[in-house]
Amino acid sequence: MGPDGAVTDAAAAVDPARYRQAMGRFATGVAVVTSRHRGHDVALTVDSLTSVSLAPVLLLVSLHPEARVLEGVESGEPFGVSILPARLRGMAQWLGEPGRPLHNQLVRVPHERGSATGVALVEGALAAFECRTYALHPAGDHVLVVGEVLSLQARPTDDAALVHYRGGLGELR
């Protein structure tokens, strides 16, 4: 242990709570992932989104194995990713709450259907992507979903981006 109390030994056990706190210092964008599950639209707020490849165009999201969105993706349904502006903070919070009912998850969410797959995309998103599953990789207590981007839209805007930092939501211009 260093003089400031920081763990410096690479072999030391990593406490999950400390790990989560440390990772919270990495600011990330906030997005909504949508799909269909048993004939219903389902959605989930995520902050684990990254670009993977340009050839082919791939993105990655990390989902909990019990997420209904993941069940839709695993069954072959396309999925959408909508990057949120700060003004949609309330929507992000609601779609991030565990235990939301299966039915009518998007009734409070203005959305449109993507032109390539028909998946729900959040209206007013900074950017939105329609994807099909390219690969699924179990990783610890999550599943990494790699999606091939079939279509995208990015609107010109001066809206601030919604960001997740230190356990809270904020904005970045």
PDB file of C-alpha atoms in Angstrom:
ATOM      1  CA  MET A   1       0.000   0.000   0.000  1.00  0.00           C
ATOM      2  CA  GLY A   2       1.309   3.421  -0.914  1.00  0.00           C
ATOM      3  CA  PRO A   3       1.686   6.295   1.558  1.00  0.00           C
ATOM      4  CA  ASP A   4      -1.693   7.725   0.523  1.00  0.00           C
ATOM      5  CA  GLY A   5      -3.485   4.426   1.247  1.00  0.00           C
ATOM      6  CA  ALA A   6      -3.773   3.451  -2.415  1.00  0.00           C
ATOM      7  CA  VAL A   7      -3.329  -0.220  -3.204  1.00  0.00           C
ATOM      8  CA  THR A   8      -0.189  -0.592  -5.287  1.00  0.00           C
ATOM      9  CA  ASP A   9       0.386  -4.356  -5.256  1.00  0.00           C
ATOM     10  CA  ALA A  10      -0.913  -5.813  -8.525  1.00  0.00           C
ATOM     11  CA  ALA A  11      -1.568  -9.134  -6.791  1.00  0.00           C
ATOM     12  CA  ALA A  12      -3.809  -7.555  -4.115  1.00  0.00           C
ATOM     13  CA  ALA A  13      -7.480  -8.492  -4.230  1.00  0.00           C
ATOM     14  CA  VAL A  14      -9.620  -5.799  -5.833  1.00  0.00           C
ATOM     15  CA  ASP A  15     -12.658  -4.783  -3.814  1.00  0.00           C
ATOM     16  CA  PRO A  16     -15.656  -4.480  -6.191  1.00  0.00           C
ATOM     17  CA  ALA A  17     -16.974  -1.365  -4.399  1.00  0.00           C
ATOM     18  CA  ARG A  18     -13.616   0.407  -4.716  1.00  0.00           C
ATOM     19  CA  TYR A  19     -13.348  -0.707  -8.336  1.00  0.00           C
ATOM     20  CA  ARG A  20     -16.788   0.725  -9.099  1.00  0.00           C
ATOM     21  CA  GLN A  21     -15.851   3.982  -7.359  1.00  0.00           C
ATOM     22  CA  ALA A  22     -12.597   4.239  -9.307  1.00  0.00           C
ATOM     23  CA  MET A  23     -14.313   3.511 -12.636  1.00  0.00           C
ATOM     24  CA  GLY A  24     -16.866   6.197 -11.783  1.00  0.00           C
ATOM     25  CA  ARG A  25     -14.098   8.712 -12.341  1.00  0.00           C
ATOM     26  CA  PHE A  26     -14.203   7.877 -16.039  1.00  0.00           C
ATOM     27  CA  ALA A  27     -16.867  10.096 -17.617  1.00  0.00           C
ATOM     28  CA  THR A  28     -19.023   8.262 -20.148  1.00  0.00           C
ATOM     29  CA  GLY A  29     -21.862   9.137 -22.458  1.00  0.00           C
ATOM     30  CA  VAL A  30     -25.346   7.822 -21.750  1.00  0.00           C
ATOM     31  CA  ALA A  31     -27.440   5.887 -24.252  1.00  0.00           C
ATOM     32  CA  VAL A  32     -30.656   3.908 -24.440  1.00  0.00           C
ATOM     33  CA  VAL A  33     -30.564   0.415 -25.937  1.00  0.00           C
ATOM     34  CA  THR A  34     -33.847  -0.878 -27.374  1.00  0.00           C
ATOM     35  CA  SER A  35     -35.019  -4.191 -28.771  1.00  0.00           C
ATOM     36  CA  ARG A  36     -38.096  -6.419 -28.757  1.00  0.00           C
ATOM     37  CA  HIS A  37     -38.817  -9.155 -26.244  1.00  0.00           C
ATOM     38  CA  ARG A  38     -41.807 -11.462 -26.639  1.00  0.00           C
ATOM     39  CA  GLY A  39     -43.498  -8.977 -28.965  1.00  0.00           C
ATOM     40  CA  HIS A  40     -42.930  -5.914 -26.773  1.00  0.00           C
ATOM     41  CA  ASP A  41     -40.515  -3.010 -27.050  1.00  0.00           C
ATOM     42  CA  VAL A  42     -37.953  -3.062 -24.250  1.00  0.00           C
ATOM     43  CA  ALA A  43     -35.348  -0.461 -23.363  1.00  0.00           C
ATOM     44  CA  LEU A  44     -32.479   0.081 -20.974  1.00  0.00           C
ATOM     45  CA  THR A  45     -30.160   2.967 -20.098  1.00  0.00           C
ATOM     46  CA  VAL A  46     -26.457   2.187 -20.495  1.00  0.00           C
ATOM     47  CA  ASP A  47     -23.187   4.012 -20.044  1.00  0.00           C
ATOM     48  CA  SER A  48     -21.095   1.169 -21.441  1.00  0.00           C
ATOM     49  CA  LEU A  49     -20.996   1.922 -25.163  1.00  0.00           C
ATOM     50  CA  THR A  50     -17.935   1.993 -27.375  1.00  0.00           C
ATOM     51  CA  SER A  51     -16.948   1.918 -31.012  1.00  0.00           C
ATOM     52  CA  VAL A  52     -15.200  -1.339 -31.963  1.00  0.00           C
ATOM     53  CA  SER A  53     -14.432  -1.294 -35.688  1.00  0.00           C
ATOM     54  CA  LEU A  54     -14.841   0.685 -38.892  1.00  0.00           C
ATOM     55  CA  ALA A  55     -14.609  -2.328 -41.233  1.00  0.00           C
ATOM     56  CA  PRO A  56     -17.139  -3.688 -40.581  1.00  0.00           C
ATOM     57  CA  VAL A  57     -18.771  -0.907 -38.588  1.00  0.00           C
ATOM     58  CA  LEU A  58     -19.240  -2.367 -35.093  1.00  0.00           C
ATOM     59  CA  LEU A  59     -20.191  -1.052 -31.666  1.00  0.00           C
ATOM     60  CA  LEU A  60     -20.276  -2.721 -28.252  1.00  0.00           C
ATOM     61  CA  VAL A  61     -22.574  -2.471 -25.243  1.00  0.00           C
ATOM     62  CA  SER A  62     -22.287  -4.323 -21.945  1.00  0.00           C
ATOM     63  CA  LEU A  63     -25.561  -5.752 -20.611  1.00  0.00           C
ATOM     64  CA  HIS A  64     -26.575  -7.615 -17.475  1.00  0.00           C
ATOM     65  CA  PRO A  65     -27.617 -11.201 -18.292  1.00  0.00           C
ATOM     66  CA  GLU A  66     -31.122 -10.639 -16.883  1.00  0.00           C
ATOM     67  CA  ALA A  67     -31.794  -7.549 -19.026  1.00  0.00           C
ATOM     68  CA  ARG A  68     -34.866  -7.991 -21.199  1.00  0.00           C
ATOM     69  CA  VAL A  69     -33.055  -6.142 -23.967  1.00  0.00           C
ATOM     70  CA  LEU A  70     -30.407  -8.868 -23.937  1.00  0.00           C
ATOM     71  CA  GLU A  71     -33.093 -11.552 -24.157  1.00  0.00           C
ATOM     72  CA  GLY A  72     -34.379  -9.861 -27.317  1.00  0.00           C
ATOM     73  CA  VAL A  73     -30.886  -9.581 -28.781  1.00  0.00           C
ATOM     74  CA  GLU A  74     -30.115 -13.220 -27.988  1.00  0.00           C
ATOM     75  CA  SER A  75     -33.306 -14.304 -29.761  1.00  0.00           C
ATOM     76  CA  GLY A  76     -32.141 -12.617 -32.974  1.00  0.00           C
ATOM     77  CA  GLU A  77     -34.038  -9.337 -32.697  1.00  0.00           C
ATOM     78  CA  PRO A  78     -32.267  -6.214 -33.990  1.00  0.00           C
ATOM     79  CA  PHE A  79     -31.358  -3.591 -31.429  1.00  0.00           C
ATOM     80  CA  GLY A  80     -31.113   0.178 -31.392  1.00  0.00           C
ATOM     81  CA  VAL A  81     -28.739   2.499 -29.582  1.00  0.00           C
ATOM     82  CA  SER A  82     -29.739   6.140 -29.020  1.00  0.00           C
ATOM     83  CA  ILE A  83     -27.137   8.542 -27.586  1.00  0.00           C
ATOM     84  CA  LEU A  84     -28.958  10.924 -25.251  1.00  0.00           C
ATOM     85  CA  PRO A  85     -28.809  14.686 -24.912  1.00  0.00           C
ATOM     86  CA  ALA A  86     -28.790  16.173 -21.403  1.00  0.00           C
ATOM     87  CA  ARG A  87     -32.401  17.318 -21.718  1.00  0.00           C
ATOM     88  CA  LEU A  88     -33.499  13.646 -21.647  1.00  0.00           C
ATOM     89  CA  ARG A  89     -32.007  13.000 -18.199  1.00  0.00           C
ATOM     90  CA  GLY A  90     -35.399  12.042 -16.711  1.00  0.00           C
ATOM     91  CA  MET A  91     -35.925   9.433 -19.415  1.00  0.00           C
ATOM     92  CA  ALA A  92     -32.472   7.986 -18.774  1.00  0.00           C
ATOM     93  CA  GLN A  93     -33.211   7.737 -15.054  1.00  0.00           C
ATOM     94  CA  TRP A  94     -36.569   6.040 -15.604  1.00  0.00           C
ATOM     95  CA  LEU A  95     -35.181   3.518 -18.107  1.00  0.00           C
ATOM     96  CA  GLY A  96     -32.338   2.810 -15.677  1.00  0.00           C
ATOM     97  CA  GLU A  97     -34.683   1.790 -12.854  1.00  0.00           C
ATOM     98  CA  PRO A  98     -34.784  -1.953 -12.198  1.00  0.00           C
ATOM     99  CA  GLY A  99     -38.159  -3.655 -12.090  1.00  0.00           C
ATOM    100  CA  ARG A 100     -39.932  -1.573 -14.724  1.00  0.00           C
ATOM    101  CA  PRO A 101     -42.948  -3.441 -16.136  1.00  0.00           C
ATOM    102  CA  LEU A 102     -42.334  -5.511 -19.271  1.00  0.00           C
ATOM    103  CA  HIS A 103     -45.237  -3.985 -21.165  1.00  0.00           C
ATOM    104  CA  ASN A 104     -45.354  -0.365 -22.342  1.00  0.00           C
ATOM    105  CA  GLN A 105     -41.752   0.501 -21.448  1.00  0.00           C
ATOM    106  CA  LEU A 106     -41.667   3.089 -24.230  1.00  0.00           C
ATOM    107  CA  VAL A 107     -45.094   4.616 -23.585  1.00  0.00           C
ATOM    108  CA  ARG A 108     -43.375   7.581 -21.837  1.00  0.00           C
ATOM    109  CA  VAL A 109     -40.541   7.722 -24.370  1.00  0.00           C
ATOM    110  CA  PRO A 110     -41.006   9.654 -27.625  1.00  0.00           C
ATOM    111  CA  HIS A 111     -39.578   7.350 -30.266  1.00  0.00           C
ATOM    112  CA  GLU A 112     -39.635   6.519 -33.942  1.00  0.00           C
ATOM    113  CA  ARG A 113     -39.006   3.328 -35.883  1.00  0.00           C
ATOM    114  CA  GLY A 114     -35.674   2.878 -37.606  1.00  0.00           C
ATOM    115  CA  SER A 115     -35.828   2.641 -41.390  1.00  0.00           C
ATOM    116  CA  ALA A 116     -33.572  -0.436 -41.670  1.00  0.00           C
ATOM    117  CA  THR A 117     -34.969  -2.714 -38.948  1.00  0.00           C
ATOM    118  CA  GLY A 118     -38.027  -1.051 -37.427  1.00  0.00           C
ATOM    119  CA  VAL A 119     -36.403  -1.023 -33.984  1.00  0.00           C
ATOM    120  CA  ALA A 120     -37.437   1.832 -31.665  1.00  0.00           C
ATOM    121  CA  LEU A 121     -35.050   4.813 -31.577  1.00  0.00           C
ATOM    122  CA  VAL A 122     -35.378   7.712 -29.129  1.00  0.00           C
ATOM    123  CA  GLU A 123     -36.641  10.906 -30.777  1.00  0.00           C
ATOM    124  CA  GLY A 124     -34.233  13.795 -30.307  1.00  0.00           C
ATOM    125  CA  ALA A 125     -31.204  11.559 -29.719  1.00  0.00           C
ATOM    126  CA  LEU A 126     -27.827  13.068 -30.566  1.00  0.00           C
ATOM    127  CA  ALA A 127     -27.178   9.980 -32.697  1.00  0.00           C
ATOM    128  CA  ALA A 128     -28.957   6.671 -33.188  1.00  0.00           C
ATOM    129  CA  PHE A 129     -27.847   3.313 -34.564  1.00  0.00           C
ATOM    130  CA  GLU A 130     -29.753   0.281 -35.801  1.00  0.00           C
ATOM    131  CA  CYS A 131     -27.796  -2.923 -35.249  1.00  0.00           C
ATOM    132  CA  ARG A 132     -27.871  -6.661 -35.661  1.00  0.00           C
ATOM    133  CA  THR A 133     -25.936  -8.937 -33.362  1.00  0.00           C
ATOM    134  CA  TYR A 134     -22.421  -9.649 -34.596  1.00  0.00           C
ATOM    135  CA  ALA A 135     -21.131 -11.448 -31.485  1.00  0.00           C
ATOM    136  CA  LEU A 136     -22.009 -12.133 -27.846  1.00  0.00           C
ATOM    137  CA  HIS A 137     -19.257 -12.594 -25.261  1.00  0.00           C
ATOM    138  CA  PRO A 138     -19.967 -13.557 -21.633  1.00  0.00           C
ATOM    139  CA  ALA A 139     -17.659 -11.459 -19.448  1.00  0.00           C
ATOM    140  CA  GLY A 140     -17.890 -11.814 -15.672  1.00  0.00           C
ATOM    141  CA  ASP A 141     -21.329 -10.710 -14.504  1.00  0.00           C
ATOM    142  CA  HIS A 142     -22.234  -9.121 -17.872  1.00  0.00           C
ATOM    143  CA  VAL A 143     -22.514  -9.996 -21.550  1.00  0.00           C
ATOM    144  CA  LEU A 144     -20.663  -7.953 -24.154  1.00  0.00           C
ATOM    145  CA  VAL A 145     -22.902  -7.415 -27.171  1.00  0.00           C
ATOM    146  CA  VAL A 146     -21.102  -6.516 -30.384  1.00  0.00           C
ATOM    147  CA  GLY A 147     -23.488  -5.051 -32.923  1.00  0.00           C
ATOM    148  CA  GLU A 148     -23.024  -4.523 -36.626  1.00  0.00           C
ATOM    149  CA  VAL A 149     -24.353  -1.059 -37.456  1.00  0.00           C
ATOM    150  CA  LEU A 150     -26.886  -1.298 -40.295  1.00  0.00           C
ATOM    151  CA  SER A 151     -28.040   2.305 -40.246  1.00  0.00           C
ATOM    152  CA  LEU A 152     -27.251   5.480 -38.351  1.00  0.00           C
ATOM    153  CA  GLN A 153     -28.539   8.977 -37.951  1.00  0.00           C
ATOM    154  CA  ALA A 154     -26.727  11.918 -36.398  1.00  0.00           C
ATOM    155  CA  ARG A 155     -28.516  15.213 -36.368  1.00  0.00           C
ATOM    156  CA  PRO A 156     -26.801  18.586 -36.282  1.00  0.00           C
ATOM    157  CA  THR A 157     -27.396  20.054 -32.847  1.00  0.00           C
ATOM    158  CA  ASP A 158     -26.011  22.300 -30.157  1.00  0.00           C
ATOM    159  CA  ASP A 159     -27.574  20.127 -27.429  1.00  0.00           C
ATOM    160  CA  ALA A 160     -25.346  19.156 -24.525  1.00  0.00           C
ATOM    161  CA  ALA A 161     -24.574  15.453 -24.175  1.00  0.00           C
ATOM    162  CA  LEU A 162     -25.809  13.519 -21.151  1.00  0.00           C
ATOM    163  CA  VAL A 163     -22.849  12.071 -19.256  1.00  0.00           C
ATOM    164  CA  HIS A 164     -22.407   9.727 -16.304  1.00  0.00           C
ATOM    165  CA  TYR A 165     -19.689  10.701 -13.815  1.00  0.00           C
ATOM    166  CA  ARG A 166     -19.108   9.632 -10.206  1.00  0.00           C
ATOM    167  CA  GLY A 167     -22.498   7.972  -9.957  1.00  0.00           C
ATOM    168  CA  GLY A 168     -24.469  10.943 -11.234  1.00  0.00           C
ATOM    169  CA  LEU A 169     -25.755  12.385 -14.477  1.00  0.00           C
ATOM    170  CA  GLY A 170     -24.534  15.684 -15.862  1.00  0.00           C
ATOM    171  CA  GLU A 171     -23.979  17.413 -19.155  1.00  0.00           C
ATOM    172  CA  LEU A 172     -21.111  18.154 -21.485  1.00  0.00           C
ATOM    173  CA  ARG A 173     -21.090  20.699 -24.280  1.00  0.00           C
TER     174      ARG A 173
END
